[in-house]
């Protein structure tokens, strides 16, 4: 399956995953069910032992903000999209980009209503697809919609590096990276490959989500990435008829964790059907309902994040 997906990327000559493909093909020839064993595995040990790669900034990008979560299902991608659009809404002179780093489950194309393949420049760099004034890049642009990506770690890491290094972002004040859930290879690789201005952790008030949010915070601290704060998503539900507020997943969970871990609670985002519906339609609430209380909520959180970043000349 992995080889089939690579064939779809032939037009991107710089997407040279030869090392990863070689490992996969070698494994299949040896009937090891995708697991590299024996001498072929030993041949790659010197490469793994070379030490950590040197961090290099992404060309033209001034600040990188990663949006992460300790677990899936907390609405991280929805928050990422609305934060990027919220930053642009706060300061229209800002140049904000959005990178979908979730290789296995890319969702940015649908939420940003973007389709098709990226063009390639003369320098063999992919051009981001743009909507609502935000250039975007995602693995979802490079494979057929709905096609599963069945890759092992080495192939994912190679793809991540290409998405970081071989995209023609132009000049950006901020690149928002929507991370996959968890604290695995992707998070570690991105933290080691590029300088990150700060990380934002998305959680719900639920105890199990808060437990993983703690893990995510500690991971970024261990790799020396500043954690800008927590966002408590789905914090409460307001009945549209009687306006009664219900704390479905618990109350003040992220507030307590923020105090415990010496973090700022950047904001509470309620559980609301309009946020879900607008995201599914590819018209995020920040742009489709710009004056609504929900949109203002995302803009306020975006503004707090911007206040923590180095001031951009001519912007603030």
mmCIF file of C-alpha atoms in Angstrom:
data_model
loop_
_atom_site.group_PDB
_atom_site.id
_atom_site.type_symbol
_atom_site.label_atom_id
_atom_site.label_comp_id
_atom_site.label_asym_id
_atom_site.label_seq_id
_atom_site.Cartn_x
_atom_site.Cartn_y
_atom_site.Cartn_z
ATOM 1 C CA UNK A 1 0.000 0.000 0.000
ATOM 2 C CA UNK A 2 2.825 2.385 0.842
ATOM 3 C CA UNK A 3 4.471 1.810 -2.550
ATOM 4 C CA UNK A 4 1.147 2.509 -4.286
ATOM 5 C CA UNK A 5 0.851 5.832 -2.501
ATOM 6 C CA UNK A 6 4.407 6.776 -3.409
ATOM 7 C CA UNK A 7 3.604 6.183 -7.098
ATOM 8 C CA UNK A 8 0.904 8.822 -6.832
ATOM 9 C CA UNK A 9 3.621 11.289 -5.842
ATOM 10 C CA UNK A 10 5.859 10.681 -8.878
ATOM 11 C CA UNK A 11 5.260 14.180 -10.186
ATOM 12 C CA UNK A 12 6.960 15.510 -7.066
ATOM 13 C CA UNK A 13 10.524 14.605 -7.961
ATOM 14 C CA UNK A 14 11.843 16.043 -4.740
ATOM 15 C CA UNK A 15 9.637 13.740 -2.715
ATOM 16 C CA UNK A 16 12.447 11.240 -2.633
ATOM 17 C CA UNK A 17 11.378 8.630 -0.118
ATOM 18 C CA UNK A 18 13.804 6.124 -1.634
ATOM 19 C CA UNK A 19 15.315 5.111 1.677
ATOM 20 C CA UNK A 20 11.910 4.484 3.208
ATOM 21 C CA UNK A 21 10.630 2.659 0.139
ATOM 22 C CA UNK A 22 13.784 0.530 0.052
ATOM 23 C CA UNK A 23 13.155 -0.590 3.605
ATOM 24 C CA UNK A 24 9.543 -1.473 2.867
ATOM 25 C CA UNK A 25 10.309 -3.364 -0.342
ATOM 26 C CA UNK A 26 13.173 -5.202 1.337
ATOM 27 C CA UNK A 27 10.880 -6.263 4.137
ATOM 28 C CA UNK A 28 8.287 -7.587 1.711
ATOM 29 C CA UNK A 29 10.866 -9.512 -0.312
ATOM 30 C CA UNK A 30 11.963 -11.221 2.866
ATOM 31 C CA UNK A 31 8.384 -11.995 3.917
ATOM 32 C CA UNK A 32 8.824 -10.185 7.221
ATOM 33 C CA UNK A 33 5.423 -8.499 7.082
ATOM 34 C CA UNK A 34 6.950 -5.042 6.973
ATOM 35 C CA UNK A 35 9.387 -5.607 9.863
ATOM 36 C CA UNK A 36 13.060 -5.086 9.030
ATOM 37 C CA UNK A 37 15.269 -7.729 10.612
ATOM 38 C CA UNK A 38 18.756 -9.177 10.354
ATOM 39 C CA UNK A 39 21.592 -7.619 8.377
ATOM 40 C CA UNK A 40 19.414 -5.062 6.614
ATOM 41 C CA UNK A 41 18.438 -3.645 9.983
ATOM 42 C CA UNK A 42 22.063 -3.545 11.110
ATOM 43 C CA UNK A 43 23.033 -1.627 7.968
ATOM 44 C CA UNK A 44 20.963 1.328 9.143
ATOM 45 C CA UNK A 45 22.210 1.454 12.729
ATOM 46 C CA UNK A 46 25.149 3.776 12.003
ATOM 47 C CA UNK A 47 22.751 6.292 10.453
ATOM 48 C CA UNK A 48 20.503 6.232 13.524
ATOM 49 C CA UNK A 49 23.517 6.672 15.790
ATOM 50 C CA UNK A 50 24.705 9.893 14.225
ATOM 51 C CA UNK A 51 22.921 11.946 16.847
ATOM 52 C CA UNK A 52 20.173 14.545 16.737
ATOM 53 C CA UNK A 53 19.769 16.628 13.571
ATOM 54 C CA UNK A 54 20.593 20.305 13.717
ATOM 55 C CA UNK A 55 17.598 22.622 13.895
ATOM 56 C CA UNK A 56 17.132 24.782 10.815
ATOM 57 C CA UNK A 57 14.403 27.432 10.490
ATOM 58 C CA UNK A 58 11.808 27.015 7.754
ATOM 59 C CA UNK A 59 12.735 29.436 4.981
ATOM 60 C CA UNK A 60 10.755 32.672 5.260
ATOM 61 C CA UNK A 61 8.895 31.677 8.445
ATOM 62 C CA UNK A 62 9.422 33.931 11.466
ATOM 63 C CA UNK A 63 7.436 32.061 14.117
ATOM 64 C CA UNK A 64 6.165 28.504 14.448
ATOM 65 C CA UNK A 65 3.271 27.722 16.792
ATOM 66 C CA UNK A 66 2.390 24.052 17.212
ATOM 67 C CA UNK A 67 -1.087 23.070 18.368
ATOM 68 C CA UNK A 68 -0.976 19.723 20.139
ATOM 69 C CA UNK A 69 -3.013 17.423 22.344
ATOM 70 C CA UNK A 70 -2.139 14.464 24.482
ATOM 71 C CA UNK A 71 -4.990 12.416 23.012
ATOM 72 C CA UNK A 72 -7.324 12.410 20.042
ATOM 73 C CA UNK A 73 -10.925 13.553 20.036
ATOM 74 C CA UNK A 74 -10.458 16.854 21.853
ATOM 75 C CA UNK A 75 -11.077 19.039 18.774
ATOM 76 C CA UNK A 76 -7.461 20.007 18.190
ATOM 77 C CA UNK A 77 -7.714 20.373 14.400
ATOM 78 C CA UNK A 78 -10.872 22.463 14.652
ATOM 79 C CA UNK A 79 -9.100 24.690 17.157
ATOM 80 C CA UNK A 80 -5.985 24.900 14.947
ATOM 81 C CA UNK A 81 -7.973 26.070 11.934
ATOM 82 C CA UNK A 82 -9.914 28.681 13.873
ATOM 83 C CA UNK A 83 -6.784 29.915 15.654
ATOM 84 C CA UNK A 84 -4.978 30.484 12.354
ATOM 85 C CA UNK A 85 -7.993 32.330 10.973
ATOM 86 C CA UNK A 86 -8.424 34.145 14.280
ATOM 87 C CA UNK A 87 -4.859 35.447 14.147
ATOM 88 C CA UNK A 88 -5.492 36.776 10.659
ATOM 89 C CA UNK A 89 -8.762 38.339 11.803
ATOM 90 C CA UNK A 90 -6.983 40.069 14.698
ATOM 91 C CA UNK A 91 -4.364 41.593 12.399
ATOM 92 C CA UNK A 92 -5.119 41.416 8.686
ATOM 93 C CA UNK A 93 -1.572 42.475 7.866
ATOM 94 C CA UNK A 94 -0.269 39.261 9.431
ATOM 95 C CA UNK A 95 0.863 36.491 7.104
ATOM 96 C CA UNK A 96 -0.341 33.234 8.642
ATOM 97 C CA UNK A 97 0.142 29.716 7.247
ATOM 98 C CA UNK A 98 -1.283 26.361 8.339
ATOM 99 C CA UNK A 99 0.524 23.010 8.152
ATOM 100 C CA UNK A 100 -1.297 19.730 8.754
ATOM 101 C CA UNK A 101 1.278 17.418 10.352
ATOM 102 C CA UNK A 102 -1.184 14.595 10.952
ATOM 103 C CA UNK A 103 0.027 12.184 8.277
ATOM 104 C CA UNK A 104 -2.370 9.350 9.116
ATOM 105 C CA UNK A 105 -5.505 11.467 9.530
ATOM 106 C CA UNK A 106 -5.222 14.785 7.669
ATOM 107 C CA UNK A 107 -8.317 16.921 8.233
ATOM 108 C CA UNK A 108 -7.198 20.420 7.253
ATOM 109 C CA UNK A 109 -8.182 20.010 3.552
ATOM 110 C CA UNK A 110 -11.831 19.403 4.445
ATOM 111 C CA UNK A 111 -12.029 22.051 7.151
ATOM 112 C CA UNK A 112 -10.410 24.662 4.893
ATOM 113 C CA UNK A 113 -12.418 23.531 1.836
ATOM 114 C CA UNK A 114 -9.305 22.853 -0.237
ATOM 115 C CA UNK A 115 -8.937 20.214 -2.929
ATOM 116 C CA UNK A 116 -6.490 19.200 -5.631
ATOM 117 C CA UNK A 117 -2.753 18.754 -5.931
ATOM 118 C CA UNK A 118 -0.207 21.475 -5.132
ATOM 119 C CA UNK A 119 1.715 22.982 -8.017
ATOM 120 C CA UNK A 120 5.491 22.693 -8.049
ATOM 121 C CA UNK A 121 7.855 25.639 -8.516
ATOM 122 C CA UNK A 122 10.961 25.687 -10.694
ATOM 123 C CA UNK A 123 12.893 25.078 -7.481
ATOM 124 C CA UNK A 124 10.894 21.842 -6.980
ATOM 125 C CA UNK A 125 8.998 23.250 -4.010
ATOM 126 C CA UNK A 126 5.296 22.628 -3.480
ATOM 127 C CA UNK A 127 3.017 25.655 -3.536
ATOM 128 C CA UNK A 128 0.551 25.739 -0.637
ATOM 129 C CA UNK A 129 -3.150 25.771 -1.427
ATOM 130 C CA UNK A 130 -4.832 28.947 -0.186
ATOM 131 C CA UNK A 131 -8.285 29.718 1.180
ATOM 132 C CA UNK A 132 -9.571 32.507 3.417
ATOM 133 C CA UNK A 133 -6.162 34.168 3.007
ATOM 134 C CA UNK A 134 -4.298 31.294 4.691
ATOM 135 C CA UNK A 135 -1.827 29.129 2.718
ATOM 136 C CA UNK A 136 -2.137 25.466 3.728
ATOM 137 C CA UNK A 137 -0.199 22.246 3.205
ATOM 138 C CA UNK A 138 -1.286 18.723 4.093
ATOM 139 C CA UNK A 139 -0.572 15.134 3.152
ATOM 140 C CA UNK A 140 -4.271 15.089 2.280
ATOM 141 C CA UNK A 141 -3.415 17.064 -0.873
ATOM 142 C CA UNK A 142 -1.009 14.366 -2.039
ATOM 143 C CA UNK A 143 -3.140 11.215 -1.787
ATOM 144 C CA UNK A 144 -6.603 10.275 -2.954
ATOM 145 C CA UNK A 145 -9.351 11.393 -0.589
ATOM 146 C CA UNK A 146 -10.214 8.620 1.807
ATOM 147 C CA UNK A 147 -7.136 6.546 0.958
ATOM 148 C CA UNK A 148 -5.537 5.108 4.105
ATOM 149 C CA UNK A 149 -1.872 5.877 4.672
ATOM 150 C CA UNK A 150 -0.323 2.664 5.958
ATOM 151 C CA UNK A 151 3.250 3.683 6.709
ATOM 152 C CA UNK A 152 5.773 2.773 9.331
ATOM 153 C CA UNK A 153 7.614 5.368 11.389
ATOM 154 C CA UNK A 154 10.592 5.944 9.090
ATOM 155 C CA UNK A 155 8.338 6.751 6.149
ATOM 156 C CA UNK A 156 6.241 9.136 8.237
ATOM 157 C CA UNK A 157 9.349 10.940 9.434
ATOM 158 C CA UNK A 158 10.554 11.318 5.852
ATOM 159 C CA UNK A 159 7.179 12.757 4.842
ATOM 160 C CA UNK A 160 7.225 15.199 7.764
ATOM 161 C CA UNK A 161 10.653 16.476 6.773
ATOM 162 C CA UNK A 162 9.508 17.024 3.188
ATOM 163 C CA UNK A 163 6.426 18.934 4.365
ATOM 164 C CA UNK A 164 8.657 21.119 6.518
ATOM 165 C CA UNK A 165 11.440 21.711 3.999
ATOM 166 C CA UNK A 166 9.953 21.490 0.523
ATOM 167 C CA UNK A 167 7.020 23.893 0.638
ATOM 168 C CA UNK A 168 7.196 27.387 -0.859
ATOM 169 C CA UNK A 169 5.595 29.249 2.045
ATOM 170 C CA UNK A 170 6.973 32.607 1.025
ATOM 171 C CA UNK A 171 7.230 35.128 3.843
ATOM 172 C CA UNK A 172 5.139 34.158 6.884
ATOM 173 C CA UNK A 173 4.883 35.867 10.239
ATOM 174 C CA UNK A 174 3.390 32.731 11.798
ATOM 175 C CA UNK A 175 3.107 29.099 10.743
ATOM 176 C CA UNK A 176 0.516 27.186 12.754
ATOM 177 C CA UNK A 177 1.222 23.446 12.784
ATOM 178 C CA UNK A 178 -1.654 21.103 13.572
ATOM 179 C CA UNK A 179 0.104 18.190 15.256
ATOM 180 C CA UNK A 180 -1.210 14.629 15.427
ATOM 181 C CA UNK A 181 -2.471 13.523 18.851
ATOM 182 C CA UNK A 182 -0.091 11.996 21.344
ATOM 183 C CA UNK A 183 3.606 12.345 22.104
ATOM 184 C CA UNK A 184 5.195 10.171 19.446
ATOM 185 C CA UNK A 185 7.672 10.298 16.584
ATOM 186 C CA UNK A 186 6.073 13.212 14.738
ATOM 187 C CA UNK A 187 6.082 15.533 17.739
ATOM 188 C CA UNK A 188 9.655 14.606 18.581
ATOM 189 C CA UNK A 189 10.891 14.975 15.002
ATOM 190 C CA UNK A 190 9.327 18.390 14.466
ATOM 191 C CA UNK A 191 10.701 19.575 17.805
ATOM 192 C CA UNK A 192 14.185 18.445 16.764
ATOM 193 C CA UNK A 193 14.119 19.639 13.144
ATOM 194 C CA UNK A 194 12.932 23.251 13.445
ATOM 195 C CA UNK A 195 12.938 26.058 16.024
ATOM 196 C CA UNK A 196 9.470 26.297 17.581
ATOM 197 C CA UNK A 197 8.326 29.585 19.069
ATOM 198 C CA UNK A 198 5.788 27.914 21.306
ATOM 199 C CA UNK A 199 3.298 25.093 21.786
ATOM 200 C CA UNK A 200 -0.391 25.319 22.611
ATOM 201 C CA UNK A 201 -2.022 22.323 24.299
ATOM 202 C CA UNK A 202 -5.691 21.596 23.575
ATOM 203 C CA UNK A 203 -7.650 19.549 26.090
ATOM 204 C CA UNK A 204 -11.157 18.972 27.362
ATOM 205 C CA UNK A 205 -12.113 19.148 31.063
ATOM 206 C CA UNK A 206 -12.338 15.340 31.169
ATOM 207 C CA UNK A 207 -9.895 13.669 33.571
ATOM 208 C CA UNK A 208 -8.400 11.308 30.983
ATOM 209 C CA UNK A 209 -7.794 14.183 28.544
ATOM 210 C CA UNK A 210 -6.177 16.247 31.288
ATOM 211 C CA UNK A 211 -3.870 13.377 32.153
ATOM 212 C CA UNK A 212 -2.640 13.286 28.562
ATOM 213 C CA UNK A 213 -2.414 17.083 28.451
ATOM 214 C CA UNK A 214 0.044 16.880 31.342
ATOM 215 C CA UNK A 215 2.102 14.357 29.371
ATOM 216 C CA UNK A 216 2.094 16.593 26.322
ATOM 217 C CA UNK A 217 3.221 19.579 28.355
ATOM 218 C CA UNK A 218 6.057 17.624 29.932
ATOM 219 C CA UNK A 219 7.178 16.310 26.542
ATOM 220 C CA UNK A 220 7.545 19.810 25.100
ATOM 221 C CA UNK A 221 9.370 20.986 28.191
ATOM 222 C CA UNK A 222 11.816 18.096 27.892
ATOM 223 C CA UNK A 223 12.662 19.086 24.311
ATOM 224 C CA UNK A 224 12.927 22.762 25.346
ATOM 225 C CA UNK A 225 9.840 24.025 23.514
ATOM 226 C CA UNK A 226 8.025 26.807 25.412
ATOM 227 C CA UNK A 227 4.418 25.936 26.245
ATOM 228 C CA UNK A 228 2.310 29.051 25.695
ATOM 229 C CA UNK A 229 -0.704 27.703 27.538
ATOM 230 C CA UNK A 230 -3.754 25.444 27.587
ATOM 231 C CA UNK A 231 -7.012 25.751 25.671
ATOM 232 C CA UNK A 232 -9.996 24.088 27.320
ATOM 233 C CA UNK A 233 -12.192 22.924 24.448
ATOM 234 C CA UNK A 234 -15.780 21.706 24.917
ATOM 235 C CA UNK A 235 -15.673 23.385 28.312
ATOM 236 C CA UNK A 236 -19.452 23.603 28.653
ATOM 237 C CA UNK A 237 -22.719 23.369 26.747
ATOM 238 C CA UNK A 238 -25.336 26.117 26.715
ATOM 239 C CA UNK A 239 -28.912 25.060 26.014
ATOM 240 C CA UNK A 240 -30.232 27.101 23.055
ATOM 241 C CA UNK A 241 -33.701 27.251 24.636
ATOM 242 C CA UNK A 242 -33.218 27.980 28.339
ATOM 243 C CA UNK A 243 -29.525 29.020 28.154
ATOM 244 C CA UNK A 244 -28.651 26.734 31.060
ATOM 245 C CA UNK A 245 -24.934 25.930 31.174
ATOM 246 C CA UNK A 246 -24.021 22.251 31.552
ATOM 247 C CA UNK A 247 -20.483 21.019 32.198
ATOM 248 C CA UNK A 248 -20.703 17.751 30.274
ATOM 249 C CA UNK A 249 -17.036 16.772 30.600
ATOM 250 C CA UNK A 250 -16.429 18.284 34.027
ATOM 251 C CA UNK A 251 -15.773 21.767 35.329
ATOM 252 C CA UNK A 252 -12.530 23.744 35.615
ATOM 253 C CA UNK A 253 -10.320 20.746 34.890
ATOM 254 C CA UNK A 254 -7.937 22.666 32.634
ATOM 255 C CA UNK A 255 -7.965 25.609 35.036
ATOM 256 C CA UNK A 256 -6.659 23.388 37.806
ATOM 257 C CA UNK A 257 -4.045 21.741 35.571
ATOM 258 C CA UNK A 258 -2.861 25.142 34.361
ATOM 259 C CA UNK A 259 -2.295 26.257 37.953
ATOM 260 C CA UNK A 260 -0.634 22.973 38.834
ATOM 261 C CA UNK A 261 1.797 23.169 35.899
ATOM 262 C CA UNK A 262 2.351 26.930 36.017
ATOM 263 C CA UNK A 263 0.662 27.525 32.671
ATOM 264 C CA UNK A 264 -1.770 30.116 31.410
ATOM 265 C CA UNK A 265 -5.297 29.045 30.540
ATOM 266 C CA UNK A 266 -5.630 30.764 27.176
ATOM 267 C CA UNK A 267 -9.378 30.353 27.025
ATOM 268 C CA UNK A 268 -12.495 28.193 27.209
ATOM 269 C CA UNK A 269 -14.246 27.114 24.015
ATOM 270 C CA UNK A 270 -17.807 25.829 24.517
ATOM 271 C CA UNK A 271 -19.287 22.692 22.986
ATOM 272 C CA UNK A 272 -21.511 24.031 20.227
ATOM 273 C CA UNK A 273 -23.016 22.487 17.120
ATOM 274 C CA UNK A 274 -22.178 25.566 15.036
ATOM 275 C CA UNK A 275 -18.451 24.978 15.504
ATOM 276 C CA UNK A 276 -18.806 21.396 14.283
ATOM 277 C CA UNK A 277 -21.141 22.178 11.377
ATOM 278 C CA UNK A 278 -19.071 25.038 10.002
ATOM 279 C CA UNK A 279 -15.896 22.958 10.185
ATOM 280 C CA UNK A 280 -17.550 20.051 8.355
ATOM 281 C CA UNK A 281 -18.777 22.427 5.640
ATOM 282 C CA UNK A 282 -15.308 23.855 5.108
ATOM 283 C CA UNK A 283 -16.388 27.271 6.370
ATOM 284 C CA UNK A 284 -14.832 27.628 9.847
ATOM 285 C CA UNK A 285 -16.856 29.676 12.274
ATOM 286 C CA UNK A 286 -14.300 32.492 12.481
ATOM 287 C CA UNK A 287 -14.945 33.327 8.812
ATOM 288 C CA UNK A 288 -18.549 32.147 8.387
ATOM 289 C CA UNK A 289 -19.890 33.836 11.548
ATOM 290 C CA UNK A 290 -17.242 36.473 12.307
ATOM 291 C CA UNK A 291 -19.338 38.460 14.779
ATOM 292 C CA UNK A 292 -20.761 35.526 16.738
ATOM 293 C CA UNK A 293 -19.774 34.912 20.381
ATOM 294 C CA UNK A 294 -18.110 31.646 19.326
ATOM 295 C CA UNK A 295 -15.994 33.414 16.730
ATOM 296 C CA UNK A 296 -15.047 36.082 19.248
ATOM 297 C CA UNK A 297 -13.982 33.335 21.633
ATOM 298 C CA UNK A 298 -11.452 31.995 19.121
ATOM 299 C CA UNK A 299 -10.261 35.507 18.301
ATOM 300 C CA UNK A 300 -9.651 36.256 21.979
ATOM 301 C CA UNK A 301 -7.574 33.098 22.344
ATOM 302 C CA UNK A 302 -5.693 33.957 19.142
ATOM 303 C CA UNK A 303 -4.974 37.430 20.476
ATOM 304 C CA UNK A 304 -3.561 36.017 23.717
ATOM 305 C CA UNK A 305 -1.262 33.745 21.728
ATOM 306 C CA UNK A 306 -0.114 36.645 19.547
ATOM 307 C CA UNK A 307 0.717 38.639 22.675
ATOM 308 C CA UNK A 308 3.166 35.893 23.660
ATOM 309 C CA UNK A 309 5.023 35.958 20.340
ATOM 310 C CA UNK A 310 7.802 38.357 19.315
ATOM 311 C CA UNK A 311 6.230 41.550 18.040
ATOM 312 C CA UNK A 312 6.024 41.739 14.256
ATOM 313 C CA UNK A 313 7.243 44.959 12.670
ATOM 314 C CA UNK A 314 4.357 46.973 11.279
ATOM 315 C CA UNK A 315 1.719 44.736 12.878
ATOM 316 C CA UNK A 316 1.461 45.661 16.562
#
